[in-house]
Coordinates of C-alpha atoms and ligand atoms in Angstrom, one line a residue:
M1 CA 123.1 125.5 178.2
S2 CA 123.0 123.1 175.2
A3 CA 123.9 122.9 171.6
E4 CA 121.6 123.2 168.5
T5 CA 119.3 120.2 168.9
T6 CA 117.7 120.0 165.5
I7 CA 118.0 116.6 163.8
P8 CA 118.5 116.3 160.1
A9 CA 115.2 116.7 158.0
G10 CA 113.4 113.4 157.7
A11 CA 115.5 111.6 160.3
D12 CA 114.1 109.7 163.2
L13 CA 115.3 110.9 166.6
L14 CA 115.5 107.4 168.2
E15 CA 117.3 106.0 165.2
E16 CA 119.8 108.9 165.2
I17 CA 120.5 108.3 168.9
E18 CA 121.0 104.6 168.2
R19 CA 123.3 105.3 165.3
L20 CA 125.4 107.8 167.4
R21 CA 125.5 105.4 170.4
K22 CA 127.2 102.8 168.1
E23 CA 129.4 105.2 166.2
R24 CA 130.7 106.8 169.4
N25 CA 131.0 103.5 171.3
A26 CA 128.9 105.3 173.9
V27 CA 127.1 104.0 177.0
I28 CA 124.0 105.9 178.1
L29 CA 123.4 106.0 181.8
A30 CA 120.2 107.4 183.3
H31 CA 118.9 108.1 186.8
Y32 CA 115.4 107.1 187.9
Y33 CA 114.4 110.7 188.0
Q34 CA 114.8 111.1 184.2
K35 CA 111.9 111.4 181.8
P36 CA 110.5 107.9 180.9
E37 CA 111.8 108.1 177.3
L38 CA 115.3 108.7 178.5
Q39 CA 115.1 105.8 181.0
D40 CA 113.8 103.5 178.3
L41 CA 116.6 104.1 175.9
A42 CA 119.4 104.0 178.5
D43 CA 121.8 101.1 178.7
F44 CA 121.6 101.3 182.4
V45 CA 119.1 103.0 184.8
G46 CA 120.1 103.2 188.5
D47 CA 120.5 105.1 191.7
S48 CA 123.6 107.3 192.4
L49 CA 125.7 104.5 193.8
E50 CA 124.9 102.1 191.0
L51 CA 125.5 104.7 188.3
S52 CA 128.9 105.6 189.9
R53 CA 129.8 101.9 189.8
K54 CA 128.7 101.6 186.2
A55 CA 130.7 104.7 185.2
A56 CA 133.8 103.3 186.9
E57 CA 133.6 99.9 185.2
T58 CA 132.3 100.6 181.6
D59 CA 134.6 100.0 178.7
A60 CA 132.7 102.4 176.5
E61 CA 134.7 105.4 175.1
V62 CA 131.9 107.9 175.8
I63 CA 129.5 108.1 178.8
A64 CA 126.4 110.1 178.0
F65 CA 124.9 110.9 181.4
C66 CA 121.2 111.5 181.7
G67 CA 121.2 112.8 185.2
V68 CA 122.5 116.0 186.9
K69 CA 126.0 117.5 186.8
F70 CA 127.3 116.1 190.0
M71 CA 126.6 112.6 188.6
A72 CA 128.4 113.3 185.4
D73 CA 131.3 114.9 187.4
T74 CA 131.4 111.7 189.4
A75 CA 131.6 109.6 186.2
K76 CA 134.5 111.8 185.0
I77 CA 136.3 111.6 188.3
L78 CA 136.1 107.8 188.2
S79 CA 136.8 107.4 184.5
P80 CA 139.1 110.3 183.4
E81 CA 140.1 108.6 180.2
K82 CA 136.5 108.6 178.9
I83 CA 134.6 111.4 177.3
V84 CA 131.7 112.3 179.6
V85 CA 128.9 114.3 178.2
L86 CA 125.8 115.7 179.9
P87 CA 122.8 116.7 177.7
D88 CA 122.3 120.0 179.5
L89 CA 125.2 121.5 181.6
D90 CA 122.6 123.5 183.6
A91 CA 121.2 120.4 185.1
G92 CA 122.5 121.2 188.7
C93 CA 121.2 120.4 192.1
S94 CA 119.9 122.5 195.0
L95 CA 122.0 120.5 197.4
E96 CA 125.2 121.2 195.4
D97 CA 124.2 124.9 195.2
S98 CA 123.7 125.1 199.0
C99 CA 127.3 124.1 199.7
P100 CA 129.9 126.5 198.2
P101 CA 133.4 125.0 198.6
E102 CA 134.9 128.0 200.3
K103 CA 132.2 128.0 203.0
F104 CA 132.5 124.3 203.4
K105 CA 136.3 124.6 203.8
A106 CA 135.9 127.2 206.5
F107 CA 133.3 125.0 208.3
R108 CA 135.8 122.1 208.2
E109 CA 138.6 124.3 209.5
A110 CA 136.4 125.4 212.4
H111 CA 136.0 121.7 213.4
P112 CA 139.4 120.2 212.9
D113 CA 138.6 117.1 215.0
H114 CA 135.6 116.1 212.7
I115 CA 135.8 114.0 209.6
A116 CA 133.6 115.0 206.7
L117 CA 131.1 112.4 205.6
T118 CA 129.6 114.0 202.5
Y119 CA 126.5 113.2 200.4
I120 CA 127.5 112.6 196.7
N121 CA 125.1 115.5 195.7
C122 CA 127.8 118.1 195.9
S123 CA 130.5 119.7 193.7
T124 CA 133.8 118.1 192.8
E125 CA 135.5 120.8 195.0
V126 CA 133.4 119.7 198.0
K127 CA 134.2 116.1 197.3
A128 CA 137.9 117.0 197.3
L129 CA 137.4 118.6 200.7
S130 CA 135.7 115.6 202.2
D131 CA 136.9 112.3 203.7
I132 CA 134.3 109.9 202.6
I133 CA 131.4 110.3 200.1
V134 CA 128.1 108.5 200.7
T135 CA 125.0 108.0 198.6
S136 CA 121.6 107.3 200.1
S137 CA 122.0 103.6 199.5
S138 CA 125.5 103.4 201.0
A139 CA 125.3 105.9 203.9
E140 CA 124.0 103.5 206.6
T141 CA 126.6 100.9 205.9
I142 CA 129.4 103.4 205.8
L143 CA 128.3 105.3 209.0
Q144 CA 128.3 102.1 210.9
Q145 CA 132.0 101.5 210.1
I146 CA 133.0 104.9 211.6
P147 CA 134.1 104.6 215.3
K148 CA 131.5 105.8 217.7
D149 CA 133.8 108.4 219.3
Q150 CA 134.8 110.0 215.9
P151 CA 133.0 113.4 215.5
I152 CA 131.4 113.8 212.1
I153 CA 130.4 116.7 209.8
F154 CA 127.6 115.6 207.5
G155 CA 126.7 117.7 204.5
P156 CA 125.1 119.0 202.4
D157 CA 121.7 117.4 203.0
R158 CA 120.4 118.1 206.5
H159 CA 117.4 115.8 206.1
L160 CA 119.5 112.7 205.1
G161 CA 121.9 113.6 207.9
G162 CA 119.1 114.1 210.4
Y163 CA 117.6 110.8 209.4
L164 CA 120.9 108.9 209.9
S165 CA 121.5 110.7 213.1
R166 CA 118.1 109.6 214.6
K167 CA 118.3 106.1 213.2
F168 CA 121.8 105.4 214.6
N169 CA 121.5 107.7 217.7
R170 CA 124.6 109.5 216.5
E171 CA 125.2 113.2 216.8
M172 CA 126.6 114.8 213.7
L173 CA 127.2 118.4 212.7
L174 CA 124.7 119.0 209.9
W175 CA 125.2 121.3 206.9
P176 CA 121.9 123.2 206.3
G177 CA 121.2 122.2 202.7
V178 CA 118.0 120.7 201.4
C179 CA 116.7 119.2 198.2
I180 CA 114.0 121.5 196.9
V181 CA 112.1 118.6 195.4
H182 CA 111.7 116.5 198.5
E183 CA 111.2 119.7 200.6
A184 CA 108.1 120.4 198.6
F185 CA 106.0 117.5 199.9
S186 CA 103.2 118.5 202.3
E187 CA 102.5 116.6 205.5
T188 CA 98.9 117.8 205.5
E189 CA 98.2 116.7 202.0
L190 CA 100.0 113.4 202.5
L191 CA 97.8 112.6 205.5
K192 CA 94.7 113.5 203.4
L193 CA 95.9 111.1 200.7
K194 CA 96.6 108.4 203.3
A195 CA 93.1 108.8 204.7
Q196 CA 91.8 108.0 201.2
H197 CA 94.1 105.0 200.9
P198 CA 94.4 103.7 204.5
D199 CA 96.0 100.4 203.4
A200 CA 98.6 101.9 201.1
P201 CA 102.1 102.0 202.7
I202 CA 104.2 105.1 202.2
A203 CA 107.8 104.8 200.8
A204 CA 109.9 107.9 201.1
H205 CA 113.4 109.0 200.2
P206 CA 115.6 110.2 203.1
E207 CA 116.0 113.6 201.4
C208 CA 112.4 114.3 202.7
P209 CA 111.9 116.3 205.8
P210 CA 111.1 114.5 209.1
T211 CA 107.5 115.6 208.9
I212 CA 107.2 113.2 205.9
L213 CA 109.6 110.5 207.0
D214 CA 107.7 110.1 210.3
H215 CA 104.7 108.7 208.3
A216 CA 106.8 106.4 206.1
D217 CA 106.7 102.6 206.2
H218 CA 109.9 102.4 204.2
V219 CA 112.7 104.9 203.9
G220 CA 115.5 104.4 201.4
S221 CA 117.3 105.3 198.2
T222 CA 115.6 105.2 194.8
S223 CA 116.7 101.6 194.2
S224 CA 115.6 100.6 197.7
I225 CA 112.2 102.2 197.2
L226 CA 111.9 100.2 193.9
N227 CA 112.7 97.0 195.8
F228 CA 110.0 97.9 198.4
A229 CA 107.6 98.4 195.5
K230 CA 108.3 94.9 194.3
S231 CA 107.9 93.3 197.6
F232 CA 105.1 95.0 199.6
P233 CA 102.0 92.8 199.8
G234 CA 99.3 95.3 199.0
D235 CA 98.1 96.8 195.7
T236 CA 98.6 100.5 196.2
L237 CA 101.8 102.4 197.2
I238 CA 102.3 106.1 198.0
V239 CA 105.7 107.3 196.7
A240 CA 107.4 110.2 198.4
T241 CA 110.2 110.9 196.0
E242 CA 110.6 112.4 192.5
P243 CA 107.7 111.0 190.6
H244 CA 109.6 109.8 187.4
I245 CA 110.6 106.8 189.4
I246 CA 107.0 105.6 189.1
H247 CA 107.7 104.8 185.5
Q248 CA 110.0 101.9 186.5
M249 CA 107.4 100.7 189.1
E250 CA 104.6 100.7 186.5
K251 CA 106.8 98.8 184.0
A252 CA 107.8 96.1 186.6
L253 CA 104.4 95.9 188.3
P254 CA 101.6 96.9 185.9
D255 CA 98.8 95.5 188.1
K256 CA 99.7 97.7 191.1
T257 CA 98.8 101.4 191.7
F258 CA 101.5 103.9 192.5
I259 CA 100.5 107.4 193.7
G260 CA 103.0 110.2 193.9
A261 CA 102.9 112.0 197.3
P262 CA 101.4 115.5 196.9
G263 CA 102.9 119.0 197.4
A264 CA 101.3 121.9 199.2
D265 CA 98.4 122.5 196.8
G266 CA 97.5 118.8 196.9
N267 CA 98.2 118.3 193.2
C268 CA 101.2 120.3 192.0
N269 CA 104.2 119.4 189.8
C270 CA 106.5 121.0 192.4
N271 CA 108.1 117.6 193.1
I272 CA 109.4 117.1 189.6
C273 CA 113.1 117.8 189.7
P274 CA 113.6 120.9 187.5
Y275 CA 117.2 120.1 187.0
M276 CA 116.7 116.5 185.9
A277 CA 113.9 117.8 183.6
L278 CA 116.3 119.9 181.6
N279 CA 117.6 116.8 179.8
T280 CA 115.6 115.8 176.7
M281 CA 115.9 113.3 173.9
E282 CA 116.9 116.2 171.5
K283 CA 119.7 117.3 173.8
L284 CA 120.9 113.7 174.3
Y285 CA 121.1 113.4 170.5
A286 CA 123.0 116.7 170.2
C287 CA 125.5 115.8 172.9
L288 CA 126.2 112.4 171.3
R289 CA 126.6 114.1 167.9
D290 CA 128.9 117.0 169.2
L291 CA 130.5 115.3 172.2
E292 CA 129.6 118.5 174.0
P293 CA 128.8 119.7 176.7
R294 CA 131.7 117.8 178.0
I295 CA 132.8 117.4 181.6
E296 CA 136.4 118.5 182.2
I297 CA 138.1 118.4 185.6
E298 CA 141.6 119.6 186.5
E299 CA 143.8 116.6 187.4
G300 CA 144.9 117.7 190.9
L301 CA 141.3 118.4 191.9
R302 CA 140.1 115.1 190.4
L303 CA 142.6 113.0 192.3
K304 CA 141.5 114.7 195.6
A305 CA 137.8 114.1 194.9
K306 CA 138.6 110.5 193.7
A307 CA 140.1 109.7 197.1
S308 CA 136.8 110.3 199.0
L309 CA 134.8 108.5 196.3
D310 CA 137.2 105.5 196.3
R311 CA 136.7 105.3 200.1
M312 CA 132.9 105.1 199.5
L313 CA 133.3 102.4 196.9
E314 CA 135.5 100.4 199.2
M315 CA 133.3 100.8 202.3
A316 CA 130.0 100.4 200.6
G317 CA 130.9 96.8 199.9
S318 CA 128.0 95.0 198.3
T319 CA 125.5 97.6 199.3
V320 CA 124.7 98.1 195.7
G321 CA 120.9 98.6 195.3
K322 CA 118.9 95.8 193.8
G323 CA 116.9 98.3 191.9
D324 CA 118.8 97.5 188.7
L325 CA 116.1 97.7 186.1
G326 CA 118.7 98.6 183.4
N327 CA 117.5 98.0 179.9
R328 CA 120.4 96.5 178.2
S329 CA 123.2 95.4 180.6
Ligands
13P1 P1 119.6 108.1 194.9 O1 119.1 107.7 193.5 O2 121.0 107.7 195.2 O3 118.6 107.6 195.9 O4 119.6 109.7 194.9 C1 118.5 110.5 194.8 C2 118.8 111.8 194.3 O5 118.5 112.8 194.8 C3 119.6 112.0 193.1 O6 119.7 113.3 192.8
SF4_2 FE1 119.2 117.6 193.5 FE2 116.8 117.1 194.6 FE3 117.0 117.2 192.0 FE4 118.2 115.1 193.3 S1 116.0 115.6 193.2 S2 119.1 116.3 191.7 S3 118.8 116.1 195.2 S4 117.4 118.9 193.4

């Protein structure tokens, strides 16, 4: 869902975006899974935690969020006085879709002694039903602060939950959601690729299934994978996350080789996030021009969701990823 995206005859799209950014006093935030041209014009590029922090602290009047809806919702929850626009309102997330609020509520009610530790990839309603939000870069620090005898529900990503559970030897009740992008990687094809590049380490996002994570030399958030790319001693890295992140790696390390992990046919585009891909330069231009599609959240719901996000921001401490390759700030 997006507005008419045509720019005036003879106008230059980049110049128009630049003009509107200034006129609107707007900050453009982009996730690492966005198209390279959107990453390159953003004021700040980051992982989910870094982007949440930027959204909370910016003094811009408008936040144009090049990411998916739960990220723009988070920006609005943390900065209600700002106008938050998303280039395409249909940019959702399979994890959010997997966790309808009424089912999550019933699940919580069935386990009243459990707290809900919830991945940020969920709706505002599910955030409001949760105790603490985590991102992939803050989850480990936060989990370690929860008393060992406190039972936990973790949702909606069963792979991130399973990874944390194995790493910290901690049982958690897992919601059965998955990211369709990370689920698409193939263990068989990954092993074939590894056989061709035996010295190349594998860096994987914890949204991958255990069949992929078992082969990884490094597991972490997008910013943590970027840090690993900057520090590993070799010259080739296999990257098991959404492949648009490779843009930042190639910019920072032009002499190294980064290979996206394959899907089931060995060479598919199935691990490009179809939701992130909905955002385009033209739609960014249109949303800055029209200040639509705009994120609106009812105040009572916002305050409930903010409580669980604030807990994350407090408990995450300085766990901000060092993958800040932001362009301007
Ligand atoms: P991070 O950037 O926080 O690692 O999250 C990845 C993701 O799936 C965003 O949708
Ligand atoms: Fe959701 Fe996966 Fe896309 Fe991230 S990559 S927005 S988790 S579908």
